[in-house]
Amino acid sequence: MLALRIIGTPVISFLNYLGELSKLVMEVVASVLKGKFCYQQLMKQIAEIGYRSQPVVIVTGAFTGSVLAAQALFQLSQMKMETMGGALVSVGMLRELGPTITGLMLAGRVGAAMSAEIGTMKVTEQIDALRSMDVHPIDYLVTPRFCAMAISIPLLIAESAFFGIFSAWIVGTQIFHVSSSYWINHMGQHTDLSDISIALIKGFVFGMLIVLIACHQGLKASNGAVGVGRGTTNAMVLSSLAILIFNFFLTMVLNIVFPLGFP
């Protein structure tokens, strides 16, 4: 009985957490459909999530593509298949590394900031002040961030993948002396709209996970600065774990819908 009680407690806590997230999702969807959210906040969050995240995303994407190209070419050069490096990097950046690395970076930069900002408002009773002015916290705080992430993350993933592929081309042609025409030709042959579709679908799911988890942690913050700090840490850790877990299942499903095949 004691063992069942010990095992059952975290299971009940996890189910309760999923229930709270589901309730938050329904409230956000209702807010979006009714169009009650604050458009001024939406523009502010697009600038914060999209514009100010560009340097981090570009640098991360560029060096991820460079490392992927270098590691691939070290192996492909032994089989005299260096020209396939462009195809490998473009498919890898679009199907896996672009969305995943971008999502993880946004979880650290954007998710933590969202949780800290909303958590501070919660412990200083600013959210209660919003309710007293007949302003729903979901409409004012969560929905604008949700919509801003949905708008921003496809562009951020596109930037990450582009700079990753571009930096890989530089590494392949300038350091490993692969013919640029062969590199680009193989990349064009083996990359199509299905790879771009997978990148955008994964990015959208990852972005929604970041916003919902971060805002939920902020809305339930308590115990002053300690609670805000704990919520910020939880938001970053849980968002990163959710991205990695969902990435596996999305990869399995999306590769059935959009099969990868090299002619």
CSV table of C-alpha atoms in Angstrom, one decimal:
chain,number,residue,atom,x,y,z
A,1,MET,CA,0.0,0.0,0.0
A,2,LEU,CA,2.8,2.4,0.8
A,3,ALA,CA,4.6,1.7,-2.5
A,4,LEU,CA,1.3,2.3,-4.4
A,5,ARG,CA,0.9,5.6,-2.5
A,6,ILE,CA,4.4,6.7,-3.3
A,7,ILE,CA,4.0,5.8,-7.0
A,8,GLY,CA,0.5,7.2,-7.2
A,9,THR,CA,1.4,10.7,-5.9
A,10,PRO,CA,3.6,11.8,-8.9
A,11,VAL,CA,1.1,10.2,-11.3
A,12,ILE,CA,-1.8,12.2,-9.8
A,13,SER,CA,0.3,15.4,-9.8
A,14,PHE,CA,1.2,14.8,-13.5
A,15,LEU,CA,-2.4,14.2,-14.5
A,16,ASN,CA,-3.4,17.3,-12.6
A,17,TYR,CA,-0.8,19.3,-14.4
A,18,LEU,CA,-2.1,18.0,-17.8
A,19,GLY,CA,-5.6,19.0,-16.7
A,20,GLU,CA,-4.5,22.5,-15.9
A,21,LEU,CA,-2.7,22.8,-19.3
A,22,SER,CA,-5.7,21.5,-21.1
A,23,LYS,CA,-7.9,24.1,-19.4
A,24,LEU,CA,-5.4,26.8,-20.4
A,25,VAL,CA,-5.5,25.6,-24.0
A,26,MET,CA,-9.3,25.8,-24.1
A,27,GLU,CA,-9.3,29.3,-22.6
A,28,VAL,CA,-6.7,30.5,-25.2
A,29,VAL,CA,-8.6,29.0,-28.1
A,30,ALA,CA,-11.8,30.6,-26.9
A,31,SER,CA,-10.0,33.9,-26.6
A,32,VAL,CA,-8.6,33.7,-30.1
A,33,LEU,CA,-11.9,32.7,-31.6
A,34,LYS,CA,-13.7,35.6,-29.9
A,35,GLY,CA,-10.9,38.1,-30.8
A,36,LYS,CA,-10.8,39.6,-27.3
A,37,PHE,CA,-7.1,39.8,-27.0
A,38,CYS,CA,-5.1,43.0,-26.9
A,39,TYR,CA,-3.6,43.8,-30.3
A,40,GLN,CA,-1.1,46.3,-28.8
A,41,GLN,CA,0.3,43.4,-26.7
A,42,LEU,CA,0.4,41.2,-29.8
A,43,MET,CA,2.6,43.7,-31.6
A,44,LYS,CA,4.9,44.0,-28.6
A,45,GLN,CA,5.2,40.3,-28.2
A,46,ILE,CA,6.0,39.8,-32.0
A,47,ALA,CA,8.9,42.2,-31.5
A,48,GLU,CA,10.0,40.5,-28.3
A,49,ILE,CA,9.6,36.9,-29.6
A,50,GLY,CA,10.4,37.3,-33.3
A,51,TYR,CA,12.6,40.4,-33.8
A,52,ARG,CA,14.8,40.1,-30.7
A,53,SER,CA,15.3,36.4,-31.0
A,54,GLN,CA,16.9,36.6,-34.4
A,55,PRO,CA,20.5,37.0,-33.4
A,56,VAL,CA,20.4,33.9,-31.2
A,57,VAL,CA,18.5,31.8,-33.8
A,58,ILE,CA,20.8,32.9,-36.6
A,59,VAL,CA,24.1,32.2,-34.8
A,60,THR,CA,22.7,28.9,-33.5
A,61,GLY,CA,21.5,27.8,-36.9
A,62,ALA,CA,24.7,28.8,-38.7
A,63,PHE,CA,27.0,27.0,-36.4
A,64,THR,CA,24.8,23.9,-36.2
A,65,GLY,CA,24.8,23.7,-40.0
A,66,SER,CA,28.6,24.2,-40.0
A,67,VAL,CA,29.2,21.4,-37.5
A,68,LEU,CA,26.8,19.0,-39.2
A,69,ALA,CA,28.5,19.7,-42.6
A,70,ALA,CA,32.0,19.1,-41.1
A,71,GLN,CA,31.0,15.9,-39.3
A,72,ALA,CA,29.2,14.6,-42.4
A,73,LEU,CA,32.1,15.4,-44.8
A,74,PHE,CA,34.7,13.8,-42.5
A,75,GLN,CA,32.8,10.6,-43.0
A,76,LEU,CA,31.6,11.0,-46.6
A,77,SER,CA,35.1,11.9,-47.8
A,78,GLN,CA,36.2,8.4,-46.9
A,79,MET,CA,33.6,7.0,-49.3
A,80,LYS,CA,34.2,9.6,-52.0
A,81,MET,CA,30.7,11.0,-51.6
A,82,GLU,CA,31.4,14.5,-50.5
A,83,THR,CA,28.9,16.0,-53.0
A,84,MET,CA,26.1,14.4,-51.0
A,85,GLY,CA,26.9,16.7,-48.0
A,86,GLY,CA,24.6,19.4,-49.3
A,87,ALA,CA,21.6,17.1,-49.4
A,88,LEU,CA,22.4,15.7,-46.0
A,89,VAL,CA,22.6,19.1,-44.4
A,90,SER,CA,19.5,20.6,-46.0
A,91,VAL,CA,17.3,17.6,-45.1
A,92,GLY,CA,18.8,17.4,-41.6
A,93,MET,CA,18.3,21.1,-40.9
A,94,LEU,CA,14.8,21.2,-42.2
A,95,ARG,CA,13.5,17.9,-40.8
A,96,GLU,CA,15.2,17.9,-37.4
A,97,LEU,CA,17.9,20.3,-36.3
A,98,GLY,CA,16.3,23.6,-37.5
A,99,PRO,CA,13.0,23.2,-35.6
A,100,THR,CA,14.5,21.4,-32.6
A,101,ILE,CA,17.5,23.7,-32.0
A,102,THR,CA,15.3,26.8,-32.6
A,103,GLY,CA,12.7,25.5,-30.2
A,104,LEU,CA,15.2,24.8,-27.5
A,105,MET,CA,16.8,28.2,-27.8
A,106,LEU,CA,13.3,29.9,-27.6
A,107,ALA,CA,12.5,27.8,-24.6
A,108,GLY,CA,15.5,29.2,-22.8
A,109,ARG,CA,15.2,32.8,-24.0
A,110,VAL,CA,11.5,33.4,-24.6
A,111,GLY,CA,9.9,30.8,-22.3
A,112,ALA,CA,11.9,31.8,-19.2
A,113,ALA,CA,11.2,35.5,-19.9
A,114,MET,CA,7.4,34.8,-20.2
A,115,SER,CA,7.3,32.8,-17.0
A,116,ALA,CA,9.3,35.4,-15.1
A,117,GLU,CA,7.2,38.4,-16.3
A,118,ILE,CA,3.8,36.8,-15.7
A,119,GLY,CA,5.0,35.2,-12.4
A,120,THR,CA,6.1,38.7,-11.2
A,121,MET,CA,2.7,40.1,-12.1
A,122,LYS,CA,1.1,37.2,-10.2
A,123,VAL,CA,3.0,37.6,-6.9
A,124,THR,CA,2.7,41.4,-7.0
A,125,GLU,CA,-1.1,41.1,-7.5
A,126,GLN,CA,-1.1,42.9,-10.8
A,127,ILE,CA,-3.1,40.0,-12.3
A,128,ASP,CA,-5.8,40.5,-9.6
A,129,ALA,CA,-5.8,44.2,-10.6
A,130,LEU,CA,-6.5,43.3,-14.2
A,131,ARG,CA,-9.5,41.2,-13.1
A,132,SER,CA,-10.8,44.1,-11.0
A,133,MET,CA,-10.7,46.2,-14.2
A,134,ASP,CA,-12.7,43.6,-16.0
A,135,VAL,CA,-9.7,42.5,-18.1
A,136,HIS,CA,-9.3,38.8,-18.4
A,137,PRO,CA,-5.7,37.7,-17.8
A,138,ILE,CA,-5.8,35.1,-20.6
A,139,ASP,CA,-6.9,37.8,-23.1
A,140,TYR,CA,-4.3,40.3,-22.0
A,141,LEU,CA,-1.3,38.1,-21.1
A,142,VAL,CA,-1.5,34.6,-22.7
A,143,THR,CA,-3.3,34.9,-26.0
A,144,PRO,CA,-1.1,37.7,-27.4
A,145,ARG,CA,2.0,35.6,-26.7
A,146,PHE,CA,0.3,32.6,-28.2
A,147,CYS,CA,-0.5,34.4,-31.4
A,148,ALA,CA,2.9,36.1,-31.5
A,149,MET,CA,4.7,32.8,-31.3
A,150,ALA,CA,2.5,31.3,-34.0
A,151,ILE,CA,3.4,34.2,-36.3
A,152,SER,CA,7.1,34.4,-35.4
A,153,ILE,CA,8.3,30.8,-35.1
A,154,PRO,CA,7.9,29.9,-38.9
A,155,LEU,CA,10.1,32.9,-39.8
A,156,LEU,CA,12.7,32.0,-37.1
A,157,ILE,CA,12.9,28.4,-38.3
A,158,ALA,CA,13.3,29.6,-41.8
A,159,GLU,CA,16.2,31.8,-40.8
A,160,SER,CA,17.8,29.1,-38.7
A,161,ALA,CA,17.6,26.6,-41.6
A,162,PHE,CA,18.7,29.1,-44.2
A,163,PHE,CA,21.8,30.2,-42.3
A,164,GLY,CA,22.6,26.6,-41.4
A,165,ILE,CA,22.4,25.5,-45.0
A,166,PHE,CA,24.4,28.5,-46.1
A,167,SER,CA,27.1,28.1,-43.5
A,168,ALA,CA,27.3,24.3,-44.5
A,169,TRP,CA,27.8,25.3,-48.1
A,170,ILE,CA,30.7,27.6,-47.1
A,171,VAL,CA,32.3,24.8,-45.0
A,172,GLY,CA,31.8,22.3,-47.8
A,173,THR,CA,33.1,24.4,-50.7
A,174,GLN,CA,35.8,26.5,-49.0
A,175,ILE,CA,37.2,24.1,-46.4
A,176,PHE,CA,36.6,20.7,-47.9
A,177,HIS,CA,36.8,22.0,-51.5
A,178,VAL,CA,33.7,20.3,-52.7
A,179,SER,CA,32.4,21.6,-56.1
A,180,SER,CA,29.7,24.2,-55.5
A,181,SER,CA,27.7,23.1,-58.5
A,182,TYR,CA,27.6,19.5,-57.4
A,183,TRP,CA,26.8,20.6,-53.8
A,184,ILE,CA,23.8,22.7,-54.9
A,185,ASN,CA,22.6,20.2,-57.5
A,186,HIS,CA,22.4,17.4,-55.0
A,187,MET,CA,20.8,19.7,-52.4
A,188,GLY,CA,18.1,20.7,-54.9
A,189,GLN,CA,17.4,17.1,-55.9
A,190,HIS,CA,16.9,15.8,-52.5
A,191,THR,CA,15.1,18.7,-50.8
A,192,ASP,CA,11.4,19.4,-51.5
A,193,LEU,CA,8.3,20.9,-50.0
A,194,SER,CA,7.7,17.9,-47.7
A,195,ASP,CA,10.9,18.8,-45.8
A,196,ILE,CA,9.8,22.4,-45.4
A,197,SER,CA,6.3,21.3,-44.3
A,198,ILE,CA,7.8,19.1,-41.5
A,199,ALA,CA,10.0,22.0,-40.3
A,200,LEU,CA,6.9,24.3,-40.1
A,201,ILE,CA,4.7,21.7,-38.4
A,202,LYS,CA,7.3,20.9,-35.8
A,203,GLY,CA,8.1,24.5,-35.2
A,204,PHE,CA,4.4,25.4,-34.7
A,205,VAL,CA,4.0,22.6,-32.2
A,206,PHE,CA,7.2,23.5,-30.3
A,207,GLY,CA,6.2,27.1,-30.2
A,208,MET,CA,2.8,26.4,-28.7
A,209,LEU,CA,4.3,24.1,-26.1
A,210,ILE,CA,6.7,26.8,-25.0
A,211,VAL,CA,4.0,29.5,-24.6
A,212,LEU,CA,1.5,27.2,-22.8
A,213,ILE,CA,4.1,25.8,-20.4
A,214,ALA,CA,5.7,29.1,-19.7
A,215,CYS,CA,2.5,31.0,-19.2
A,216,HIS,CA,1.1,28.3,-17.0
A,217,GLN,CA,4.2,28.4,-14.7
A,218,GLY,CA,3.8,32.1,-14.5
A,219,LEU,CA,0.1,32.1,-13.7
A,220,LYS,CA,0.6,29.7,-10.8
A,221,ALA,CA,3.6,31.4,-9.3
A,222,SER,CA,3.5,32.0,-5.6
A,223,ASN,CA,5.7,32.7,-2.5
A,224,GLY,CA,7.3,35.8,-3.9
A,225,ALA,CA,10.7,35.9,-5.7
A,226,VAL,CA,11.4,32.3,-4.8
A,227,GLY,CA,8.3,31.1,-6.5
A,228,VAL,CA,9.0,33.3,-9.6
A,229,GLY,CA,12.5,31.8,-9.8
A,230,ARG,CA,11.2,28.3,-9.4
A,231,GLY,CA,8.6,28.8,-12.1
A,232,THR,CA,11.1,30.3,-14.5
A,233,THR,CA,13.4,27.2,-14.1
A,234,ASN,CA,10.5,24.8,-14.4
A,235,ALA,CA,9.3,26.6,-17.6
A,236,MET,CA,12.6,26.3,-19.3
A,237,VAL,CA,13.2,22.6,-18.2
A,238,LEU,CA,9.6,21.4,-18.9
A,239,SER,CA,9.5,23.2,-22.3
A,240,SER,CA,12.8,21.6,-23.3
A,241,LEU,CA,11.7,18.2,-22.2
A,242,ALA,CA,8.4,18.6,-24.0
A,243,ILE,CA,10.1,19.6,-27.2
A,244,LEU,CA,12.5,16.6,-27.2
A,245,ILE,CA,9.6,14.2,-26.3
A,246,PHE,CA,7.2,15.6,-28.9
A,247,ASN,CA,10.0,15.7,-31.5
A,248,PHE,CA,10.3,11.9,-31.4
A,249,PHE,CA,6.6,11.3,-31.9
A,250,LEU,CA,6.3,14.0,-34.5
A,251,THR,CA,9.3,12.5,-36.4
A,252,MET,CA,7.6,9.0,-36.4
A,253,VAL,CA,4.3,10.3,-37.6
A,254,LEU,CA,5.5,13.0,-40.1
A,255,ASN,CA,7.9,10.6,-41.8
A,256,ILE,CA,5.0,8.3,-42.5
A,257,VAL,CA,3.0,11.2,-44.0
A,258,PHE,CA,6.0,12.8,-45.7
A,259,PRO,CA,8.4,9.8,-46.4
A,260,LEU,CA,12.0,10.6,-46.9
A,261,GLY,CA,13.4,8.9,-50.0
A,262,PHE,CA,16.6,9.4,-51.9
A,263,PRO,CA,16.3,8.5,-55.6
